[in-house]
C-alpha atoms as an extended CHARMM CRD file, in Angstrom:
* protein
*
       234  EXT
         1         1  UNK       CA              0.0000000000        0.0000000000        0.0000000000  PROA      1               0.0000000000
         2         2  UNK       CA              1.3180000000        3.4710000000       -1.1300000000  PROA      2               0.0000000000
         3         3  UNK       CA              1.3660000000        6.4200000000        1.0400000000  PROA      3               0.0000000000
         4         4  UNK       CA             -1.4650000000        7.6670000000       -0.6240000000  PROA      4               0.0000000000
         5         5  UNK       CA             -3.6120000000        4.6120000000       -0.7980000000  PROA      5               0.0000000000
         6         6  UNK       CA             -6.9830000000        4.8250000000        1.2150000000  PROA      6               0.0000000000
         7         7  UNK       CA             -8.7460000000        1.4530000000        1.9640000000  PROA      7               0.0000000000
         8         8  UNK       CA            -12.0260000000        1.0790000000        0.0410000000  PROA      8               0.0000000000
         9         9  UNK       CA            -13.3800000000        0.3270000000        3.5140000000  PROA      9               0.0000000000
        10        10  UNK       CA            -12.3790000000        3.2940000000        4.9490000000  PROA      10              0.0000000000
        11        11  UNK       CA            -14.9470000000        4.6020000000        2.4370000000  PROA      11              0.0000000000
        12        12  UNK       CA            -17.7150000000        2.5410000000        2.6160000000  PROA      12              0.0000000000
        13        13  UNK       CA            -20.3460000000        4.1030000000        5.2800000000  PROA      13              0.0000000000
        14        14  UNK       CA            -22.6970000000        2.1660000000        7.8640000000  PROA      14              0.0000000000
        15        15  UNK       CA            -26.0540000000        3.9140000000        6.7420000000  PROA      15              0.0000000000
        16        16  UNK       CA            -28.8310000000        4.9590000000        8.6920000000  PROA      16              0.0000000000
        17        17  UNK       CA            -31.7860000000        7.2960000000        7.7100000000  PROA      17              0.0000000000
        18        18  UNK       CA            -29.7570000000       10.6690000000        8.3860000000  PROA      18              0.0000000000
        19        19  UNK       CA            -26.5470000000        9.6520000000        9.7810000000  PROA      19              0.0000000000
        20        20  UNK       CA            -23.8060000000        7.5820000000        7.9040000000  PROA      20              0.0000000000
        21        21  UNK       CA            -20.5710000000        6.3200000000        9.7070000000  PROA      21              0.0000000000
        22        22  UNK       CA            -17.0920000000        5.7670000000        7.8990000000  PROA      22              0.0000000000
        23        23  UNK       CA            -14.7840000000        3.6330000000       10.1680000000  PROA      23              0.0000000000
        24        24  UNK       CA            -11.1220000000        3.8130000000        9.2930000000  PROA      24              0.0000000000
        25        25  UNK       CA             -8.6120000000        1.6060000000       11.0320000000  PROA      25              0.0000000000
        26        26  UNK       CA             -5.6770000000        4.2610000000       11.6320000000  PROA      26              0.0000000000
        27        27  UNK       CA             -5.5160000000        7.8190000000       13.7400000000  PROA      27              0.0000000000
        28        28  UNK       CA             -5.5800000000       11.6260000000       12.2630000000  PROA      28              0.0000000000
        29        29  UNK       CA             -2.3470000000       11.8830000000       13.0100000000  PROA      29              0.0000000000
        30        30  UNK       CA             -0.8420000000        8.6810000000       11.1970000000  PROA      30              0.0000000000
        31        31  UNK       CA             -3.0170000000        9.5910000000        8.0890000000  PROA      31              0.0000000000
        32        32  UNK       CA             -1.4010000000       13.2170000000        8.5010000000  PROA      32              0.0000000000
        33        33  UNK       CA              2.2820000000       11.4760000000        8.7420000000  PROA      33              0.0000000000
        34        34  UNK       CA              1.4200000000        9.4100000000        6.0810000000  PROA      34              0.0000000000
        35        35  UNK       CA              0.2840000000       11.7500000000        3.5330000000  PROA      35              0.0000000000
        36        36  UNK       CA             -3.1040000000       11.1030000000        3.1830000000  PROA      36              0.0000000000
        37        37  UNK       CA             -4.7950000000       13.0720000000        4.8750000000  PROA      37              0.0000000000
        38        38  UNK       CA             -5.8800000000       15.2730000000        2.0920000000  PROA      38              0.0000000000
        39        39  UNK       CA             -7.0300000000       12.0530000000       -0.2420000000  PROA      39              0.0000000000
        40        40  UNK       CA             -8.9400000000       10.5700000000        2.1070000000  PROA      40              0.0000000000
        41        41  UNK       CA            -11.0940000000       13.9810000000        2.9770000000  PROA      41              0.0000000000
        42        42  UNK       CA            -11.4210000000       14.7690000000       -0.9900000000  PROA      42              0.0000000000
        43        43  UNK       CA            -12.4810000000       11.2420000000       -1.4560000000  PROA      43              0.0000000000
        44        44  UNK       CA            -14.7690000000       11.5940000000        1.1870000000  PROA      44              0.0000000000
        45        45  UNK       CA            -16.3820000000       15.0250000000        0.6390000000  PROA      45              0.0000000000
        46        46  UNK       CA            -16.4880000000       13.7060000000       -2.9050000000  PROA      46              0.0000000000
        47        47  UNK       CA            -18.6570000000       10.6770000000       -2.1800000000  PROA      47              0.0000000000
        48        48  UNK       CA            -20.7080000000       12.9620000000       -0.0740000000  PROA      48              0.0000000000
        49        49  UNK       CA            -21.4350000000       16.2970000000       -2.4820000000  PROA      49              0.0000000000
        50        50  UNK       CA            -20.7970000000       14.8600000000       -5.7770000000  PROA      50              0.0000000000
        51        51  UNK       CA            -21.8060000000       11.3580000000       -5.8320000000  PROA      51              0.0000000000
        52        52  UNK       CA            -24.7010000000       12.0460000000       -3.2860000000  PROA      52              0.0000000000
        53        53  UNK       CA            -25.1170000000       15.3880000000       -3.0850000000  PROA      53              0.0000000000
        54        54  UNK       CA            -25.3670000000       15.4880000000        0.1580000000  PROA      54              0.0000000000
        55        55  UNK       CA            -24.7180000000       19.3860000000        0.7790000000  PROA      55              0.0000000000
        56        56  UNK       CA            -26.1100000000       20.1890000000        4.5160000000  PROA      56              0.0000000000
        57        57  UNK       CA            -24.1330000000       17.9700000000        7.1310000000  PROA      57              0.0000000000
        58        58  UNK       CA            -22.6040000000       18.0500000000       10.4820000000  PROA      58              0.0000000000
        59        59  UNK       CA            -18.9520000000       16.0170000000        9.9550000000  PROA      59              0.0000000000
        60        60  UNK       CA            -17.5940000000       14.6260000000       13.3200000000  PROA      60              0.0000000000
        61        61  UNK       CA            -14.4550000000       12.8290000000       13.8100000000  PROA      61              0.0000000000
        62        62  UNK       CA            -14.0530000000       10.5850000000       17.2870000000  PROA      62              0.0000000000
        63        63  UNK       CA            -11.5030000000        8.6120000000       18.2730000000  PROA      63              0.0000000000
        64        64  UNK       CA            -12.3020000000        5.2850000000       20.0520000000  PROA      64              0.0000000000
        65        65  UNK       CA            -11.4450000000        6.1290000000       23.7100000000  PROA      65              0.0000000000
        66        66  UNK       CA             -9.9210000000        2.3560000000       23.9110000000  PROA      66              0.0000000000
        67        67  UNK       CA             -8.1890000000        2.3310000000       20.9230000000  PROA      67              0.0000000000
        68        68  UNK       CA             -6.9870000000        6.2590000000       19.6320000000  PROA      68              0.0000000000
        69        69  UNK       CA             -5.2290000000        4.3760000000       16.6980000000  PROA      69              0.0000000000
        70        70  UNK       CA             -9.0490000000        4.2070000000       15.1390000000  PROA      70              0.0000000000
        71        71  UNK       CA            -11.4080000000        6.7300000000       14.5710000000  PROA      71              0.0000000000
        72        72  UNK       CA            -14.7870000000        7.4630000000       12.5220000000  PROA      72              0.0000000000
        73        73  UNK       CA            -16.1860000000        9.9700000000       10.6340000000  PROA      73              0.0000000000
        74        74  UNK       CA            -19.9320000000       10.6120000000       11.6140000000  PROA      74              0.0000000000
        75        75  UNK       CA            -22.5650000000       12.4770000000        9.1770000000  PROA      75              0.0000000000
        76        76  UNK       CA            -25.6840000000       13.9450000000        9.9880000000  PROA      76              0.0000000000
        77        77  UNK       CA            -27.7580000000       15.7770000000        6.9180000000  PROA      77              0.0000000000
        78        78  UNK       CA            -30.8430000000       16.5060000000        5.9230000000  PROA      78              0.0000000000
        79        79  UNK       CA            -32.4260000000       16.7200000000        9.4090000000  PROA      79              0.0000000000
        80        80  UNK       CA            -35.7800000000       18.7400000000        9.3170000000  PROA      80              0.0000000000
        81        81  UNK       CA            -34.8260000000       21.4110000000       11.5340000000  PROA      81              0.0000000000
        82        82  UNK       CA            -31.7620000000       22.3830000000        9.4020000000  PROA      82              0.0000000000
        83        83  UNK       CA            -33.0700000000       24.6510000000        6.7890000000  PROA      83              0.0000000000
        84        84  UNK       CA            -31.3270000000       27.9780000000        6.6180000000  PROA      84              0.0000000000
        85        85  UNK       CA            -27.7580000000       29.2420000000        5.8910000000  PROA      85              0.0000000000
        86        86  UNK       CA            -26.0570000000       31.6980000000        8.3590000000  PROA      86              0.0000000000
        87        87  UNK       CA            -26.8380000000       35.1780000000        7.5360000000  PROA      87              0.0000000000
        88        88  UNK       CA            -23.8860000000       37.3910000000        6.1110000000  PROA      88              0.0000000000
        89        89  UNK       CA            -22.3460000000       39.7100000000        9.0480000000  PROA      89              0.0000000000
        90        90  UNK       CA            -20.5510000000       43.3350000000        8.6810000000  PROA      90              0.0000000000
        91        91  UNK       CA            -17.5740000000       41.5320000000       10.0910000000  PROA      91              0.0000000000
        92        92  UNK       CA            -16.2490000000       37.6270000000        8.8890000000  PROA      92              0.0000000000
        93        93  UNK       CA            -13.3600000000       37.3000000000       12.8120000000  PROA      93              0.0000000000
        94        94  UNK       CA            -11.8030000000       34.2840000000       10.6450000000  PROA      94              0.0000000000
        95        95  UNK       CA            -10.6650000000       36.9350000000        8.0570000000  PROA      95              0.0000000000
        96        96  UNK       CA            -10.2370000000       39.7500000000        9.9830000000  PROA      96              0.0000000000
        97        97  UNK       CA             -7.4920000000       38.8490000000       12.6540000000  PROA      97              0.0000000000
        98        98  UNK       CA             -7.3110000000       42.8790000000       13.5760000000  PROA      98              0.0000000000
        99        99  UNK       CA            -10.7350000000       43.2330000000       14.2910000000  PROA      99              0.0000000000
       100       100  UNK       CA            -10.8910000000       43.2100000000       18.6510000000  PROA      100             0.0000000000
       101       101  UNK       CA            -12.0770000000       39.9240000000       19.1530000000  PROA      101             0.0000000000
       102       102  UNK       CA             -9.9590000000       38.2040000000       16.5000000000  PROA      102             0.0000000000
       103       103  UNK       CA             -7.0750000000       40.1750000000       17.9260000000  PROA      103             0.0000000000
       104       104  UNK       CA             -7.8340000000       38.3170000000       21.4250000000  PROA      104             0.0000000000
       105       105  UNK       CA             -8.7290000000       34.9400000000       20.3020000000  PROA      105             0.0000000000
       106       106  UNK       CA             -6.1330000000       34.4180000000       17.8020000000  PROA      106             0.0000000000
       107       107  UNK       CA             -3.7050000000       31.5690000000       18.6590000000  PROA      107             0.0000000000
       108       108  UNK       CA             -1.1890000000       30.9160000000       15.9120000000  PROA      108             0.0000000000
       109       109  UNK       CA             -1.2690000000       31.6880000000       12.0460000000  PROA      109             0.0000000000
       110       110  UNK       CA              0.6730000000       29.5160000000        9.6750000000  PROA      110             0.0000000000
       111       111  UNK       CA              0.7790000000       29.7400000000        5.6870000000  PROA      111             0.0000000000
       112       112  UNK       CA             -2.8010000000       28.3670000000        5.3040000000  PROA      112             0.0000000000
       113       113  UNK       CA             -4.3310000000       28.5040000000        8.4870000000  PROA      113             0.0000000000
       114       114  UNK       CA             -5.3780000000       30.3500000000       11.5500000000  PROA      114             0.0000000000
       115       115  UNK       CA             -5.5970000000       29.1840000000       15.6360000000  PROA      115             0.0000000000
       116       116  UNK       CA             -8.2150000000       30.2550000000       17.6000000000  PROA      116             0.0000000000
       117       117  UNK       CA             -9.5100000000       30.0790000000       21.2820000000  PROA      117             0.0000000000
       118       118  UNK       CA            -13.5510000000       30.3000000000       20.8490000000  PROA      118             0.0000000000
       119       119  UNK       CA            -15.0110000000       33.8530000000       20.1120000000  PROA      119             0.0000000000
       120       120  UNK       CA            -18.0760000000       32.6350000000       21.9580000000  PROA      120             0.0000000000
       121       121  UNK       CA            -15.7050000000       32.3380000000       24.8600000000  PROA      121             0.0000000000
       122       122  UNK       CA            -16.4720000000       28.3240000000       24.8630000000  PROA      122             0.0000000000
       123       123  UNK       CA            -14.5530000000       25.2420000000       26.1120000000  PROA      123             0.0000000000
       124       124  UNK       CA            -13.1950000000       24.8700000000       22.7530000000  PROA      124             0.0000000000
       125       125  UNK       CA             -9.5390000000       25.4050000000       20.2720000000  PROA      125             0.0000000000
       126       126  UNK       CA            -10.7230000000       26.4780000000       16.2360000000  PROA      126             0.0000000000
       127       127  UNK       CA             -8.6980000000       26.3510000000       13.3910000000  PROA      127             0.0000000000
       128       128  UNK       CA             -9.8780000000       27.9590000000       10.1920000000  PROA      128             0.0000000000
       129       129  UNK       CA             -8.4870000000       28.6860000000        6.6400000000  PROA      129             0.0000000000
       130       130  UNK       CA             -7.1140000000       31.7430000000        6.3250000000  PROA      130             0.0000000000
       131       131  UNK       CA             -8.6080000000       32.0340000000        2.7220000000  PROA      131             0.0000000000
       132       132  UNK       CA            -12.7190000000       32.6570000000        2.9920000000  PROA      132             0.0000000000
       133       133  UNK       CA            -13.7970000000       29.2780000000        2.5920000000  PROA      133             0.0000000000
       134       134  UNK       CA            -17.3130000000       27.9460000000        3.3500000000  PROA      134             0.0000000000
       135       135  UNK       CA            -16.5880000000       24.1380000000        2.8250000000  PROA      135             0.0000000000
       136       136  UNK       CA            -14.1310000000       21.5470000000        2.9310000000  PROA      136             0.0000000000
       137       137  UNK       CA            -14.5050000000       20.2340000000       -0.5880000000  PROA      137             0.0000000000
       138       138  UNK       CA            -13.0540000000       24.1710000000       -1.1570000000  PROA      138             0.0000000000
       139       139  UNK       CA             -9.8790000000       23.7810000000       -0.0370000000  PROA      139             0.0000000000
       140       140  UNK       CA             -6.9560000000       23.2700000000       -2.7360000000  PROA      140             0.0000000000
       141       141  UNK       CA             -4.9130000000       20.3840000000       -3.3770000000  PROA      141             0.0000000000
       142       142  UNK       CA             -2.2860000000       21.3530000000       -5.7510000000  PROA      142             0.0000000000
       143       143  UNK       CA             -1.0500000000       24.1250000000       -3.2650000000  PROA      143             0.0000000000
       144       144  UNK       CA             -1.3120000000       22.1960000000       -0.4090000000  PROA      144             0.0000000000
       145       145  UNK       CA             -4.2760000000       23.8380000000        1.5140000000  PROA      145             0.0000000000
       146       146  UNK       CA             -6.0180000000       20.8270000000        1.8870000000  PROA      146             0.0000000000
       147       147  UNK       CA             -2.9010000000       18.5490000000        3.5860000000  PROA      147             0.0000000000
       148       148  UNK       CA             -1.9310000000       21.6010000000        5.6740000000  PROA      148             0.0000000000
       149       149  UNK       CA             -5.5330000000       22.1020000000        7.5330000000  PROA      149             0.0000000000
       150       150  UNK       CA             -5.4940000000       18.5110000000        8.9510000000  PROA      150             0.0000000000
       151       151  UNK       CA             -1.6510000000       18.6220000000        9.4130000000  PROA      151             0.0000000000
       152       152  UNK       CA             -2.0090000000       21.8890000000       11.0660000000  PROA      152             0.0000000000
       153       153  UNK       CA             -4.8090000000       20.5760000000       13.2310000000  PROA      153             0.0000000000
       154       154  UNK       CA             -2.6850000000       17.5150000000       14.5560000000  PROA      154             0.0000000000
       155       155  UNK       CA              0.0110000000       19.8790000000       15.2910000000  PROA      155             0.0000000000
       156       156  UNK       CA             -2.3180000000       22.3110000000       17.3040000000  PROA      156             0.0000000000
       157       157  UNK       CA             -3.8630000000       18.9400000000       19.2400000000  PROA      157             0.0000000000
       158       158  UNK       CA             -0.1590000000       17.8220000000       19.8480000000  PROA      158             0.0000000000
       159       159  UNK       CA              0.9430000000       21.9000000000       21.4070000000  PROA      159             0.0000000000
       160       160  UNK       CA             -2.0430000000       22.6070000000       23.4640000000  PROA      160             0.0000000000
       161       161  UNK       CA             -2.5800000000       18.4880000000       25.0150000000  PROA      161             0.0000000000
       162       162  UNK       CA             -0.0840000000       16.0450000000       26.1770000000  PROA      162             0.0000000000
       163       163  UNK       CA             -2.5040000000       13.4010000000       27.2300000000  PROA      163             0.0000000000
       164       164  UNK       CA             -3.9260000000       12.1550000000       23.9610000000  PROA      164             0.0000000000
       165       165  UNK       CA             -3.2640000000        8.9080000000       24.4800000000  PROA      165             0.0000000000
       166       166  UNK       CA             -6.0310000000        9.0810000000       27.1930000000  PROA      166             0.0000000000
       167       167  UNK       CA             -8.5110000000       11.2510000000       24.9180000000  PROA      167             0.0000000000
       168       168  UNK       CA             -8.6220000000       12.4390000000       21.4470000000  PROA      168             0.0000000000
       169       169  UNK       CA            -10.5870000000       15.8600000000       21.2510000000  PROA      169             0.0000000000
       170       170  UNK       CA            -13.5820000000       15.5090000000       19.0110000000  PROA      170             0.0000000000
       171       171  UNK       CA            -13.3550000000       17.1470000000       16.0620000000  PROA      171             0.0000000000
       172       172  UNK       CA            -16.5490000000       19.3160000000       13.7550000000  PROA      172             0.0000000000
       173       173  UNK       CA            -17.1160000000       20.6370000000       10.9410000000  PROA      173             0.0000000000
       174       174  UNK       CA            -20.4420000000       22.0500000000       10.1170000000  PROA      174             0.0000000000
       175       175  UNK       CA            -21.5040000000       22.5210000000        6.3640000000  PROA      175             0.0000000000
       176       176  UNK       CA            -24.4060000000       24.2630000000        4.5450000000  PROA      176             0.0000000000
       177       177  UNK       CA            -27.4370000000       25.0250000000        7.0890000000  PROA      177             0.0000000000
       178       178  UNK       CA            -25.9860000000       23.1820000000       10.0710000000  PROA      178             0.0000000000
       179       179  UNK       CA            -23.4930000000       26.3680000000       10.6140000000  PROA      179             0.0000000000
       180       180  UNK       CA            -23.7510000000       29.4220000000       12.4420000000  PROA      180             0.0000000000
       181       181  UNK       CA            -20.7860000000       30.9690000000       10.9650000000  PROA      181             0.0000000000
       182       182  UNK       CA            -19.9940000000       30.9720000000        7.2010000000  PROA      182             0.0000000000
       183       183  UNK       CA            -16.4720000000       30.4450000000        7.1890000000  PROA      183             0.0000000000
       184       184  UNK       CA            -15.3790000000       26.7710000000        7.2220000000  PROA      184             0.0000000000
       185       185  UNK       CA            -14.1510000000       26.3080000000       10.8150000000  PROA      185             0.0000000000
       186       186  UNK       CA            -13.2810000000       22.9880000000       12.5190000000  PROA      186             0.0000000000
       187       187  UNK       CA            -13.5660000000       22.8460000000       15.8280000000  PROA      187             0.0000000000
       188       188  UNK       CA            -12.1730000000       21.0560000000       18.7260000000  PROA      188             0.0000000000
       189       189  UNK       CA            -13.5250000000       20.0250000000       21.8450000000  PROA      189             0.0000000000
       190       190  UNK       CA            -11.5410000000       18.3300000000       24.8330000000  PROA      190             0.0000000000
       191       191  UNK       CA            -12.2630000000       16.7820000000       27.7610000000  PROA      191             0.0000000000
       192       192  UNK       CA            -12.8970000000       19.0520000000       30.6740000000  PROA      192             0.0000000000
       193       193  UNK       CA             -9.9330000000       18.0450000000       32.3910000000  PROA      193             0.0000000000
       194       194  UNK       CA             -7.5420000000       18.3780000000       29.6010000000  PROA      194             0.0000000000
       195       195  UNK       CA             -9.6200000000       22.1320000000       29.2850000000  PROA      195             0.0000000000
       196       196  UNK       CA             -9.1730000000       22.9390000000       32.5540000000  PROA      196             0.0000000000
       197       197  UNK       CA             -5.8400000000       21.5110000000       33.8030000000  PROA      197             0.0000000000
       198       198  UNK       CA             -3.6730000000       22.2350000000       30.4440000000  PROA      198             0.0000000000
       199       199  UNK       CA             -5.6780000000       24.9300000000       27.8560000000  PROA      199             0.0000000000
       200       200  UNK       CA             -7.6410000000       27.2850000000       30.1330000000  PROA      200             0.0000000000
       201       201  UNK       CA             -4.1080000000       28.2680000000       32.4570000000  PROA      201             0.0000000000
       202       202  UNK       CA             -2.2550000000       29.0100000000       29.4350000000  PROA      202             0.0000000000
       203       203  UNK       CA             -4.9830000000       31.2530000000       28.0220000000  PROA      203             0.0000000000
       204       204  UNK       CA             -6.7480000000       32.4460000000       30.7990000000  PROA      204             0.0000000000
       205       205  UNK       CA             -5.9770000000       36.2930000000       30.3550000000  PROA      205             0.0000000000
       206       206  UNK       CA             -7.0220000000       36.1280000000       26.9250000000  PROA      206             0.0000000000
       207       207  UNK       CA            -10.4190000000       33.9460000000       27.6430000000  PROA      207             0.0000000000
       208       208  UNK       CA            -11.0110000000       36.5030000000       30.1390000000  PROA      208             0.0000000000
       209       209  UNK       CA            -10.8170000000       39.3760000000       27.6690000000  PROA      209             0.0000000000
       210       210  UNK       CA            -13.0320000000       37.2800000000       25.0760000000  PROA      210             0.0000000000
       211       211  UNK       CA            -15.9750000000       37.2840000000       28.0610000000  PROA      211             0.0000000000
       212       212  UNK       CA            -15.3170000000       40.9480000000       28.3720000000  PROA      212             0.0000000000
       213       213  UNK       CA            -15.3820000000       41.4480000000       24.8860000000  PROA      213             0.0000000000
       214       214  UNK       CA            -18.5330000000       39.8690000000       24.5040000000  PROA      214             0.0000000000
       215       215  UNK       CA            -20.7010000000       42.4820000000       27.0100000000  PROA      215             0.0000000000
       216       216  UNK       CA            -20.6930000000       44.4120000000       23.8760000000  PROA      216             0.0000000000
       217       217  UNK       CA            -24.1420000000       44.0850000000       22.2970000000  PROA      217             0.0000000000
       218       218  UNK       CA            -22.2150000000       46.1020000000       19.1550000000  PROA      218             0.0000000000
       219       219  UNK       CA            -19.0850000000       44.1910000000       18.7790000000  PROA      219             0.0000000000
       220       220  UNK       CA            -21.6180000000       40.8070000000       19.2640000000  PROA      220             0.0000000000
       221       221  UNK       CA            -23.9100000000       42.2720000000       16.2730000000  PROA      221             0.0000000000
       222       222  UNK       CA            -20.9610000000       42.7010000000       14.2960000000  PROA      222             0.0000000000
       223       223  UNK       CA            -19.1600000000       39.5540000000       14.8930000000  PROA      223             0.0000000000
       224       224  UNK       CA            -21.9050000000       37.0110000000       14.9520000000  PROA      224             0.0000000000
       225       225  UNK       CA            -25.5490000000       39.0900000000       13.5850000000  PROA      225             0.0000000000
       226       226  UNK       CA            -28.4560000000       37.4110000000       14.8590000000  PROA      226             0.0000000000
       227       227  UNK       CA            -27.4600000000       34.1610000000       16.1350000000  PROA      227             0.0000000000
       228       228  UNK       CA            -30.6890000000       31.5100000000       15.2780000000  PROA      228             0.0000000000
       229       229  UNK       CA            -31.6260000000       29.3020000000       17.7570000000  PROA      229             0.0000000000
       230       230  UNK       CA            -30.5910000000       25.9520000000       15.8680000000  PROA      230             0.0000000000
       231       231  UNK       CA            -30.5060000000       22.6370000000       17.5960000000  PROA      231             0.0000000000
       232       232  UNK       CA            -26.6840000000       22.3330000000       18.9610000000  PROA      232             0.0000000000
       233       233  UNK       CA            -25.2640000000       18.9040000000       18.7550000000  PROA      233             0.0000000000
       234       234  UNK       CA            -21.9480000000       20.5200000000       20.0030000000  PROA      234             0.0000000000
C-alpha cells in the first residue's frame, strides 16, 4: 500500500436514515504522517457532495477512547430542523485577525491557516483557513491547503494536550445550514480536564478578555448578527 492509498473500507459508510458512519482503522495523526490526509477527505467530501449530493451535514471525527489508533467519521444531513444558511455579518473574525475579538482569540497563524480560542468564549480550540472558505470540498490540493488544515490541526492537538493517548478531542465541521458561521471552521472540543488543567491556564488572560469582549451588544452584532436558535449537537 502506497502512502497515498486509502482502503475502500475506509470509504464505505454504515447507513442509517440521516446519519452515515465511515470507520477507518488508523488515527488523524498517522493519516497526517502518512500523507493522506488530504485524499482521504477529498475522497470523502467527494462521495458525499458529488456522488450524493449530500450538501447540509454536520462532519464529526471521534476517536475510540480504547483504541486512539481508530477513529470514525460521523454524518448527519438533511435533518428537518436544518433549513437555513447563516446570515452574512458586517464583520467575517476568521478573516479579519485585527478586528478586537480576532485580535484576542487568535492563537497561531501559519501559511494556510489560523488558531483560535472560541469567540463565543467556549470550552473549545478552532482552526480555520485563512482564505474565505465555506466548505471543505473548497480547499486546494495542488497548493497544499487541503494537507496543511489537517496537518495543522494535529500539530495544534499535539501543542495545546499532552494526554492524547487518554482522549482524542472531538473534532466538527459544520456545512451548509448546520453552521452558524460561514467560514469553514473545525472545531475542537476536549475533555474538561484536559480544558481545565492544560488549555484554560495558558490562556486564561485572553479567555477573560473574550468574556469581556462579549458584554458588547455592538461588537456581538458585528461579529456574529443574529445568532438563530438551531438545535446544537456541540
Amino acid at each position: 500500500m502506497t502512502s497515498q492509498t486509502i482502503p475502500t473500507e475506509w470509504l464505505n459508510p454504515r447507513k442509517q436514515s440521516n446519519e452515515w458512519i465511515f470507520s477507518c482503522a488508523t488515527s488523524l495523526d498517522d493519516l497526517v504522517q502518512s500523507n493522506r490526509a488530504a485524499s482521504y477527505f477529498r475522497q470523502l467530501v467527494t462521495l458525499l457532495e458529488t456522488d450524493n449530493h449530500i450538501l447540509n451535514y454536520h462532519l464529526e471525527i471521534r476517536h475510540q477512547f480504547i483504541d486512539t489508533n481508530r477513529f470514525e467519521v460521523i454524518i448527519y444531513f438533511d435533518e428537518a430542523d436544518r433549513v437555513t444558511n447563516p446570515s452574512p455579518t458586517p464583520v467575517c473574525i476568521s478573516c479579519e485577525p485585527t478586528n478586537e475579538l480576532s485580535k484576542v482569540s487568535l492563537i497561531s497563524e501559519q501559511q494556510h491557516t489560523r488558531a483560535w480560542l472560541d469567540a463565543h468564549a467556549r470550552e473549545k480550540l478552532i482552526l480555520t483557513p485563512i482564505r474565505h472558505v465555506e466548505r471543505l470540498s473548497e480547499l486546494i490540493d495542488d497548493n497544499g491547503e487541503m494537507e496543511a488544515f489537517w496537518r495543522d490541526a494535529v500539530e495544534l492537538i499535539q501543542q495545546e494536550c499532552d494526554q492524547l493517548d487518554d482522549f482524542y478531542p472531538i473534532l466538527i465541521l459544520n456545512h451548509g445550514t448546520y453552521r452558524n458561521h460561514a467560514h469553514l471552521h473545525l472545531k475542537m472540543t476536549f475533555s474538561k480536564q484536559i480544558w481545565n488543567n492544560t488549555i484554560a491556564r495558558r490562556y486564561s488572560n485572553q479567555i477573560s478578555q473574550i468574556k469581556q469582549l462579549l458584554s458588547s451588544p455592538t461588537l456581538v452584532q458585528d461579529c456574529f448578527g443574529h445568532l438563530r436558535n438551531k438545535p446544537k449537537r456541540h
